[in-house]
CSV table of C-alpha atoms in Angstrom, one decimal:
chain,number,residue,atom,x,y,z
A,10,UNK,CA,24.6,-12.6,42.6
A,11,UNK,CA,28.1,-12.2,41.2
A,12,UNK,CA,28.9,-9.8,38.4
A,13,UNK,CA,29.6,-12.8,36.1
A,14,UNK,CA,26.1,-14.2,36.8
A,15,UNK,CA,24.5,-10.8,36.4
A,16,UNK,CA,26.2,-10.4,33.0
A,17,UNK,CA,25.3,-14.0,32.0
A,18,UNK,CA,21.6,-13.6,32.7
A,19,UNK,CA,21.2,-10.6,30.4
A,20,UNK,CA,23.3,-12.3,27.7
A,21,UNK,CA,21.1,-15.3,27.9
A,22,UNK,CA,18.0,-13.1,27.7
A,23,UNK,CA,19.4,-11.6,24.4
A,24,UNK,CA,19.8,-15.1,23.0
A,25,UNK,CA,16.2,-16.0,24.2
A,26,UNK,CA,14.8,-12.9,22.5
A,27,UNK,CA,16.7,-13.6,19.3
A,28,UNK,CA,15.5,-17.3,19.2
A,29,UNK,CA,11.9,-16.1,19.9
A,30,UNK,CA,12.3,-13.5,17.2
A,31,UNK,CA,13.5,-15.8,14.4
A,32,UNK,CA,10.9,-18.5,15.3
A,33,UNK,CA,8.1,-15.9,15.1
A,34,UNK,CA,9.6,-14.4,11.9
A,35,UNK,CA,9.2,-17.8,10.2
A,36,UNK,CA,6.0,-19.2,11.8
A,37,UNK,CA,4.0,-16.0,11.8
A,38,UNK,CA,4.9,-15.3,8.1
A,39,UNK,CA,1.9,-17.6,7.2
A,40,UNK,CA,-0.5,-14.6,7.7
A,41,UNK,CA,1.1,-12.1,5.3
A,42,UNK,CA,1.9,-14.8,2.7
A,43,UNK,CA,-1.5,-16.4,2.9
A,44,UNK,CA,-3.0,-14.4,0.0
A,45,UNK,CA,-0.2,-15.2,-2.4
A,46,UNK,CA,-0.2,-18.9,-1.4
A,47,UNK,CA,-4.0,-18.9,-2.0
A,48,UNK,CA,-3.6,-17.4,-5.4
A,49,UNK,CA,-0.9,-19.9,-6.4
A,50,UNK,CA,-2.9,-22.9,-5.2
A,51,UNK,CA,-6.3,-21.5,-6.4
A,52,UNK,CA,-7.8,-21.6,-2.9
A,53,UNK,CA,-11.0,-20.2,-1.7
A,54,UNK,CA,-11.2,-17.5,1.0
A,55,UNK,CA,-12.4,-20.1,3.4
A,56,UNK,CA,-9.4,-22.3,2.7
A,57,UNK,CA,-7.0,-19.4,3.2
A,58,UNK,CA,-8.7,-18.6,6.4
A,59,UNK,CA,-7.8,-22.0,7.7
A,60,UNK,CA,-4.0,-21.2,7.6
A,61,UNK,CA,-3.9,-19.3,11.0
A,62,UNK,CA,-6.2,-21.7,12.6
A,63,UNK,CA,-3.9,-24.6,11.5
A,64,UNK,CA,-0.9,-22.8,13.0
A,65,UNK,CA,-2.5,-22.3,16.3
A,66,UNK,CA,-4.1,-25.8,16.3
A,67,UNK,CA,-0.5,-27.1,16.1
A,68,UNK,CA,0.4,-24.8,19.0
A,69,UNK,CA,-2.5,-26.1,21.1
A,70,UNK,CA,-1.7,-29.8,20.4
A,71,UNK,CA,2.0,-29.5,21.5
A,72,UNK,CA,1.9,-27.1,24.4
A,73,UNK,CA,1.5,-29.7,27.2
A,74,UNK,CA,3.8,-32.3,25.8
A,75,UNK,CA,6.5,-29.7,25.0
A,76,UNK,CA,6.1,-28.3,28.5
A,77,UNK,CA,6.8,-31.8,29.9
A,78,UNK,CA,9.8,-32.2,27.7
A,79,UNK,CA,11.4,-28.9,28.5
A,80,UNK,CA,11.0,-29.5,32.2
A,81,UNK,CA,13.0,-32.7,31.7
A,82,UNK,CA,15.5,-31.7,29.0
A,83,UNK,CA,15.9,-28.0,29.6
A,84,UNK,CA,15.6,-25.1,27.1
A,85,UNK,CA,18.8,-25.7,25.2
A,86,UNK,CA,18.1,-29.1,23.7
A,87,UNK,CA,14.4,-28.2,23.1
A,88,UNK,CA,15.7,-25.2,21.0
A,89,UNK,CA,17.5,-27.6,18.7
A,90,UNK,CA,14.4,-29.8,18.2
A,91,UNK,CA,12.3,-26.7,17.4
A,92,UNK,CA,14.8,-25.3,15.0
A,93,UNK,CA,15.1,-28.5,13.0
A,94,UNK,CA,11.3,-29.2,13.0
A,95,UNK,CA,10.2,-25.6,12.0
A,96,UNK,CA,12.9,-25.2,9.3
A,97,UNK,CA,12.1,-28.7,7.9
A,98,UNK,CA,8.4,-27.8,7.7
A,99,UNK,CA,9.2,-24.6,5.8
A,100,UNK,CA,11.6,-26.4,3.5
A,101,UNK,CA,8.9,-28.8,2.5
A,102,UNK,CA,6.3,-26.0,2.3
A,103,UNK,CA,8.5,-24.4,-0.4
A,104,UNK,CA,7.9,-27.4,-2.6
A,105,UNK,CA,4.2,-28.1,-1.9
A,106,UNK,CA,1.6,-28.0,-4.6
A,107,UNK,CA,-1.6,-29.1,-2.8
A,108,UNK,CA,-3.8,-27.6,-0.2
A,109,UNK,CA,-4.0,-30.6,2.2
A,110,UNK,CA,-0.2,-31.0,2.3
A,111,UNK,CA,0.2,-27.2,2.8
A,112,UNK,CA,-2.3,-27.3,5.7
A,113,UNK,CA,-0.5,-30.3,7.2
A,114,UNK,CA,2.9,-28.6,7.1
A,115,UNK,CA,1.4,-25.4,8.7
A,116,UNK,CA,0.2,-27.6,11.6
A,117,UNK,CA,3.7,-29.0,11.9
A,118,UNK,CA,5.1,-25.5,11.9
A,119,UNK,CA,2.5,-24.6,14.6
A,120,UNK,CA,3.7,-27.5,16.7
A,121,UNK,CA,7.3,-26.2,16.5
A,122,UNK,CA,6.1,-22.6,17.2
A,123,UNK,CA,4.0,-23.7,20.1
A,124,UNK,CA,6.9,-25.6,21.7
A,125,UNK,CA,9.0,-22.4,21.7
A,126,UNK,CA,6.9,-20.7,24.4
A,127,UNK,CA,7.4,-23.2,27.2
A,128,UNK,CA,11.1,-23.6,26.1
A,129,UNK,CA,12.0,-19.9,26.3
A,130,UNK,CA,9.8,-19.3,29.3
A,131,UNK,CA,11.6,-22.0,31.2
A,132,UNK,CA,14.9,-20.1,30.4
A,133,UNK,CA,13.5,-16.9,31.9
A,134,UNK,CA,12.3,-18.6,35.0
A,135,UNK,CA,15.7,-20.1,35.7
A,136,UNK,CA,17.8,-17.2,34.8
A,137,UNK,CA,15.9,-14.3,36.5
A,138,UNK,CA,14.7,-13.7,40.0
A,139,UNK,CA,11.1,-12.7,40.7
A,140,UNK,CA,12.0,-8.9,40.9
A,141,UNK,CA,13.3,-8.9,37.3
A,142,UNK,CA,11.2,-11.6,35.8
A,143,UNK,CA,8.3,-9.5,34.5
A,144,UNK,CA,10.7,-7.2,32.7
A,145,UNK,CA,12.7,-10.1,31.2
A,146,UNK,CA,9.6,-11.9,30.1
A,147,UNK,CA,8.2,-8.8,28.5
A,148,UNK,CA,11.4,-8.2,26.6
A,149,UNK,CA,11.6,-11.9,25.5
A,150,UNK,CA,7.9,-11.9,24.4
A,151,UNK,CA,8.6,-8.7,22.4
A,152,UNK,CA,10.5,-11.0,20.0
A,153,UNK,CA,7.2,-12.5,18.9
A,154,UNK,CA,5.6,-9.2,17.9
A,155,UNK,CA,8.8,-7.8,16.3
A,156,UNK,CA,9.3,-11.1,14.4
A,157,UNK,CA,5.7,-11.1,13.2
A,158,UNK,CA,6.0,-7.5,12.0
A,159,UNK,CA,9.4,-8.2,10.3
A,160,UNK,CA,7.9,-11.1,8.4
A,161,UNK,CA,5.4,-8.8,6.8
A,162,UNK,CA,8.1,-6.2,6.1
A,163,UNK,CA,10.8,-8.5,4.7
A,164,UNK,CA,9.1,-11.7,3.4
A,165,UNK,CA,6.1,-10.1,1.7
A,166,UNK,CA,8.3,-8.0,-0.7
A,167,UNK,CA,10.4,-11.1,-1.5
A,168,UNK,CA,7.3,-13.1,-2.2
A,169,UNK,CA,5.9,-10.3,-4.5
A,170,UNK,CA,9.2,-10.2,-6.5
A,171,UNK,CA,10.3,-13.8,-6.6
A,172,UNK,CA,7.2,-15.9,-5.5
A,173,UNK,CA,6.0,-17.1,-2.1
A,174,UNK,CA,8.0,-20.3,-2.3
A,175,UNK,CA,11.3,-18.4,-2.5
A,176,UNK,CA,10.2,-16.3,0.5
A,177,UNK,CA,9.4,-19.5,2.5
A,178,UNK,CA,12.7,-21.1,1.5
A,179,UNK,CA,14.5,-17.9,2.6
A,180,UNK,CA,12.7,-18.0,6.0
A,181,UNK,CA,13.7,-21.7,6.5
A,182,UNK,CA,17.4,-21.0,5.7
A,183,UNK,CA,17.4,-18.0,8.0
A,184,UNK,CA,16.0,-20.0,10.9
A,185,UNK,CA,18.4,-22.9,10.4
A,186,UNK,CA,21.6,-20.7,10.2
A,187,UNK,CA,20.7,-18.2,13.0
A,188,UNK,CA,19.0,-20.8,15.1
A,189,UNK,CA,22.0,-23.1,15.2
A,190,UNK,CA,24.3,-20.2,16.1
A,191,UNK,CA,22.0,-19.3,19.0
A,192,UNK,CA,21.7,-22.9,20.1
A,193,UNK,CA,25.5,-23.1,20.4
A,194,UNK,CA,25.7,-19.8,22.4
A,195,UNK,CA,22.9,-20.5,24.9
A,196,UNK,CA,23.6,-22.5,28.0
A,197,UNK,CA,21.6,-23.5,31.1
A,198,UNK,CA,22.1,-21.9,34.5
A,199,UNK,CA,23.8,-24.1,37.2
A,200,UNK,CA,20.7,-24.4,39.3
A,201,UNK,CA,18.8,-26.0,36.5
A,202,UNK,CA,21.0,-29.1,36.8
A,203,UNK,CA,21.0,-28.9,40.6
A,204,UNK,CA,17.2,-28.5,40.7
A,205,UNK,CA,16.8,-31.5,38.3
A,206,UNK,CA,18.7,-33.8,40.7
A,207,UNK,CA,16.7,-32.9,43.8
A,208,UNK,CA,13.7,-35.2,43.2
A,209,UNK,CA,14.2,-36.6,39.7
A,210,UNK,CA,10.5,-35.9,39.3
A,211,UNK,CA,8.8,-37.7,36.5
A,212,UNK,CA,5.9,-36.0,34.7
A,213,UNK,CA,2.8,-38.1,34.5
A,214,UNK,CA,-0.9,-37.5,33.9
A,215,UNK,CA,-1.1,-37.2,37.6
A,216,UNK,CA,1.0,-34.0,37.5
A,217,UNK,CA,-1.1,-32.6,34.8
A,218,UNK,CA,-4.3,-33.3,36.7
A,219,UNK,CA,-2.9,-31.7,39.8
A,220,UNK,CA,-2.2,-28.6,37.8
A,221,UNK,CA,-5.7,-28.7,36.3
A,222,UNK,CA,-7.0,-28.5,39.9
A,223,UNK,CA,-5.1,-25.2,40.4
A,224,UNK,CA,-8.0,-22.8,40.3
A,225,UNK,CA,-5.9,-19.7,39.8
A,226,UNK,CA,-4.0,-21.3,36.9
A,227,UNK,CA,-7.3,-22.2,35.2
A,228,UNK,CA,-8.8,-18.7,35.7
A,229,UNK,CA,-5.6,-17.1,34.4
A,230,UNK,CA,-5.9,-19.4,31.3
A,231,UNK,CA,-9.5,-18.4,30.8
A,232,UNK,CA,-8.5,-14.7,30.9
A,233,UNK,CA,-5.6,-15.5,28.4
A,234,UNK,CA,-8.1,-17.3,26.2
A,235,UNK,CA,-10.2,-14.1,25.8
A,236,UNK,CA,-7.2,-11.8,25.6
A,237,UNK,CA,-5.5,-14.0,23.0
A,238,UNK,CA,-8.7,-14.2,20.9
A,239,UNK,CA,-9.1,-10.4,21.1
A,240,UNK,CA,-5.5,-10.0,20.0
A,241,UNK,CA,-6.1,-12.2,16.9
A,242,UNK,CA,-9.4,-10.4,16.2
A,243,UNK,CA,-7.5,-7.1,16.0
A,244,UNK,CA,-4.7,-8.6,13.8
A,245,UNK,CA,-7.2,-10.3,11.5
A,246,UNK,CA,-9.9,-7.6,11.1
A,247,UNK,CA,-8.3,-4.2,11.5
A,248,UNK,CA,-7.3,-4.0,7.8
A,249,UNK,CA,-10.7,-5.1,6.6
A,250,UNK,CA,-12.4,-2.7,9.1
A,251,UNK,CA,-10.3,0.3,8.1
A,252,UNK,CA,-10.5,-0.4,4.3
A,253,UNK,CA,-14.2,-1.5,4.0
A,254,UNK,CA,-15.9,0.3,6.9
A,255,UNK,CA,-13.8,3.5,7.2
A,256,UNK,CA,-12.9,3.7,3.5
A,257,UNK,CA,-9.2,4.1,4.1
A,258,UNK,CA,-6.8,3.1,1.3
A,259,UNK,CA,-5.5,-0.4,1.4
A,260,UNK,CA,-1.9,0.7,1.9
A,261,UNK,CA,-2.8,2.9,5.0
A,262,UNK,CA,-5.1,0.2,6.3
A,263,UNK,CA,-2.2,-2.4,6.0
A,264,UNK,CA,0.1,-0.1,8.0
A,265,UNK,CA,-2.3,-0.3,10.9
A,266,UNK,CA,-1.3,-3.9,11.5
A,267,UNK,CA,2.3,-2.9,11.8
A,268,UNK,CA,1.3,-0.1,14.2
A,269,UNK,CA,-0.6,-2.6,16.3
A,270,UNK,CA,2.4,-4.9,16.4
A,271,UNK,CA,4.7,-2.0,17.4
A,272,UNK,CA,2.3,-1.1,20.2
A,273,UNK,CA,2.3,-4.7,21.3
A,274,UNK,CA,6.1,-4.8,21.3
A,275,UNK,CA,6.2,-1.7,23.5
A,276,UNK,CA,3.4,-3.0,25.7
A,277,UNK,CA,5.2,-6.3,26.5
A,278,UNK,CA,8.2,-4.4,27.9
A,279,UNK,CA,6.2,-1.7,29.7
A,280,UNK,CA,3.6,-4.0,31.3
A,281,UNK,CA,6.5,-6.2,32.4
A,282,UNK,CA,8.3,-3.3,34.1
A,283,UNK,CA,5.0,-2.1,35.7
A,284,UNK,CA,4.3,-5.6,37.1
A,285,UNK,CA,7.9,-5.8,38.5
A,286,UNK,CA,8.6,-2.3,39.8
A,287,UNK,CA,5.2,-0.8,40.6
A,288,UNK,CA,3.2,-3.9,41.7
A,289,UNK,CA,6.1,-6.0,43.0
A,290,UNK,CA,5.4,-9.1,40.9
A,291,UNK,CA,1.6,-9.0,41.3
A,292,UNK,CA,0.7,-10.2,37.7
A,293,UNK,CA,-3.0,-10.5,38.3
A,294,UNK,CA,-3.6,-6.8,39.0
A,295,UNK,CA,-1.7,-5.9,35.8
A,296,UNK,CA,-3.9,-8.3,33.8
A,297,UNK,CA,-6.9,-6.5,35.4
A,298,UNK,CA,-5.5,-3.1,34.2
A,299,UNK,CA,-4.8,-4.5,30.7
A,300,UNK,CA,-8.3,-5.9,30.4
A,301,UNK,CA,-9.8,-2.5,31.3
A,302,UNK,CA,-7.4,-0.8,28.9
A,303,UNK,CA,-8.5,-3.2,26.1
A,304,UNK,CA,-12.2,-2.6,26.9
A,305,UNK,CA,-11.7,1.2,26.6
A,306,UNK,CA,-9.9,1.0,23.3
A,307,UNK,CA,-12.2,-1.6,21.7
A,308,UNK,CA,-15.3,0.5,22.7
A,309,UNK,CA,-13.6,3.6,21.4
A,310,UNK,CA,-12.9,2.1,18.0
A,311,UNK,CA,-16.4,0.8,17.7
A,312,UNK,CA,-17.8,4.4,17.4
A,313,UNK,CA,-15.5,5.7,14.7
A,314,UNK,CA,-16.9,6.9,11.4
A,315,UNK,CA,-15.7,7.3,7.8
A,316,UNK,CA,-14.4,10.8,8.4
A,317,UNK,CA,-12.1,9.9,11.2
A,318,UNK,CA,-8.6,11.2,11.1
A,319,UNK,CA,-6.1,8.5,10.2
A,320,UNK,CA,-3.8,9.8,13.0
A,321,UNK,CA,-6.6,9.4,15.6
A,322,UNK,CA,-7.3,5.9,14.3
A,323,UNK,CA,-3.6,5.0,14.3
A,324,UNK,CA,-3.3,6.2,17.9
A,325,UNK,CA,-6.2,4.1,19.0
A,326,UNK,CA,-4.9,1.0,17.2
A,327,UNK,CA,-1.5,1.6,18.8
A,328,UNK,CA,-3.0,1.7,22.2
A,329,UNK,CA,-5.2,-1.3,21.4
A,330,UNK,CA,-2.2,-3.3,20.4
A,331,UNK,CA,-0.2,-2.0,23.4
A,332,UNK,CA,-2.7,-3.6,25.7
A,333,UNK,CA,-4.1,-6.6,23.9
A,334,UNK,CA,-0.7,-7.8,22.5
A,335,UNK,CA,1.2,-6.5,25.5
A,336,UNK,CA,-0.4,-8.8,28.0
A,337,UNK,CA,1.5,-11.9,26.8
A,338,UNK,CA,4.6,-11.6,29.0
A,339,UNK,CA,2.6,-10.9,32.1
A,340,UNK,CA,0.5,-14.0,31.3
A,341,UNK,CA,3.6,-16.2,30.9
A,342,UNK,CA,5.0,-15.0,34.2
A,343,UNK,CA,1.7,-15.6,36.0
A,344,UNK,CA,1.5,-19.2,34.8
A,345,UNK,CA,5.1,-20.0,35.9
A,346,UNK,CA,5.1,-18.3,39.2
A,347,UNK,CA,2.1,-20.0,40.8
A,348,UNK,CA,3.7,-23.4,40.6
A,349,UNK,CA,7.0,-25.0,41.7
A,350,UNK,CA,9.9,-23.8,39.5
A,351,UNK,CA,10.5,-27.4,38.2
A,352,UNK,CA,6.9,-27.4,36.8
A,353,UNK,CA,7.2,-24.1,35.0
A,354,UNK,CA,7.3,-25.7,31.5
A,355,UNK,CA,4.2,-27.9,31.9
A,356,UNK,CA,2.3,-25.1,33.7
A,357,UNK,CA,3.0,-22.8,30.7
A,358,UNK,CA,2.1,-25.6,28.3
A,359,UNK,CA,-1.3,-26.2,29.9
A,360,UNK,CA,-2.1,-22.5,29.9
A,361,UNK,CA,-1.1,-22.0,26.2
A,362,UNK,CA,-3.0,-25.1,25.2
A,363,UNK,CA,-6.3,-23.7,26.3
A,364,UNK,CA,-5.4,-20.1,25.9
A,365,UNK,CA,-4.9,-20.9,22.2
A,366,UNK,CA,-8.5,-22.0,21.9
A,367,UNK,CA,-9.5,-18.3,22.1
A,368,UNK,CA,-7.4,-17.7,18.9
A,369,UNK,CA,-9.1,-20.6,17.1
A,370,UNK,CA,-12.8,-19.8,18.0
A,371,UNK,CA,-13.2,-16.1,18.9
A,372,UNK,CA,-12.2,-14.5,15.5
A,373,UNK,CA,-14.8,-16.6,13.6
A,374,UNK,CA,-17.4,-15.5,16.2
A,375,UNK,CA,-16.4,-11.9,15.6
A,376,UNK,CA,-16.7,-12.5,11.8
A,377,UNK,CA,-20.1,-14.1,12.2
A,378,UNK,CA,-21.3,-11.0,14.1
A,379,UNK,CA,-20.2,-8.8,11.3
A,380,UNK,CA,-21.9,-11.1,8.7
A,381,UNK,CA,-25.2,-11.0,10.6
A,382,UNK,CA,-25.3,-7.3,11.6
A,383,UNK,CA,-23.2,-5.9,8.7
A,384,UNK,CA,-21.8,-3.5,11.3
A,385,UNK,CA,-18.4,-3.6,13.0
A,386,UNK,CA,-19.7,-1.7,16.0
A,387,UNK,CA,-21.2,-4.8,17.4
A,388,UNK,CA,-18.0,-6.8,16.8
A,389,UNK,CA,-15.8,-4.4,18.7
A,390,UNK,CA,-18.4,-4.2,21.5
A,391,UNK,CA,-18.2,-8.0,21.6
A,392,UNK,CA,-14.5,-7.6,22.4
A,393,UNK,CA,-15.5,-5.1,25.1
A,394,UNK,CA,-17.8,-7.6,26.6
A,395,UNK,CA,-15.0,-10.2,26.7
A,396,UNK,CA,-12.8,-7.8,28.5
A,397,UNK,CA,-15.5,-7.0,31.1
A,398,UNK,CA,-15.7,-10.8,31.9
A,399,UNK,CA,-11.9,-11.0,32.0
A,400,UNK,CA,-11.8,-8.0,34.4
A,401,UNK,CA,-14.3,-9.7,36.7
A,402,UNK,CA,-12.2,-12.9,36.8
A,403,UNK,CA,-9.1,-10.9,37.6
A,404,UNK,CA,-10.9,-9.1,40.4
A,405,UNK,CA,-12.1,-12.5,41.8
A,406,UNK,CA,-8.5,-13.9,41.7
A,407,UNK,CA,-7.2,-10.8,43.6
A,408,UNK,CA,-9.9,-11.4,46.3
A,409,UNK,CA,-8.9,-15.1,46.5
A,410,UNK,CA,-5.2,-14.2,47.0
A,411,UNK,CA,-5.9,-11.9,50.0
């Protein structure tokens, strides 16, 4: 690879990280702003709880179609579509006055957010060789967790001072301006166009069905479903657990979510490097290690009591986030590398579609366990049991690959 190409791939990675960051900054702001939106629209807790489900429902709906489109059009043009759709949804959201229209716009935002994953993943696959891809994907996926953390740090104070609609409008303008600049700067590698001309392959339902028959892809997706669901359980319930169960002040409890996201950001890079440099691109064994790591941290947090040191709790939460949020880049690589490079987008789309179901269904199950038992211990042990199943599936995949 020439010096120019070597320089270009890292420059393109920077643009992919920034586009992933600004998209997550906007789309993931729904969670920290949900309480203020609910107060303004006089919503019940159950209605507010539908916001994150609506976002990930949109992601689930679009992942396969967007995977097909990015395989045909490339990452650059899909970026433009996503930027326009997500910023438009937030512009309209800043003017909404009813719950149904708000929910609809969040679903549209979820569609744009969901399309960003196959789009940016495709860029990584084409710009980076296998030996660097895990690191690059981890760095790129770090944009999601950093964007999510920054939305709470930046948009929530704006919403407190000027109202949530001003914060939403600010997010939409930020995406439109920064996104269009990144769209202009980013370009496709030469082999994308060369590869596109080889067969001029058309995506049909037959291609999707063929990928559905890929047993390893399906098992990776099941593992991702449980890891993604566990990640959203941590993000959704850690504040409630710390404040209600451990009697920690609301401000300190809220800081735990930021700590978890910081851990996830670090994990996405570290696990990517580990999969590249130590395990030479073997993503499955890294998913196995991550699953074991999550099982240990979730079981550890289940036995904490009211008198626990905040520093010990913060350390466990950091390590929990490091693993359960850090798995994402390894997952994205695993889904793209077990298929032909020209099918990287649709492969990612299929996996995200069904992986997102864990985010939709597992947190409510966790909540139901808490409602029935009135004890978070059983909830965290539920996460441990999910990770034991994930570990067994990863072990089985490793046996199949030998």
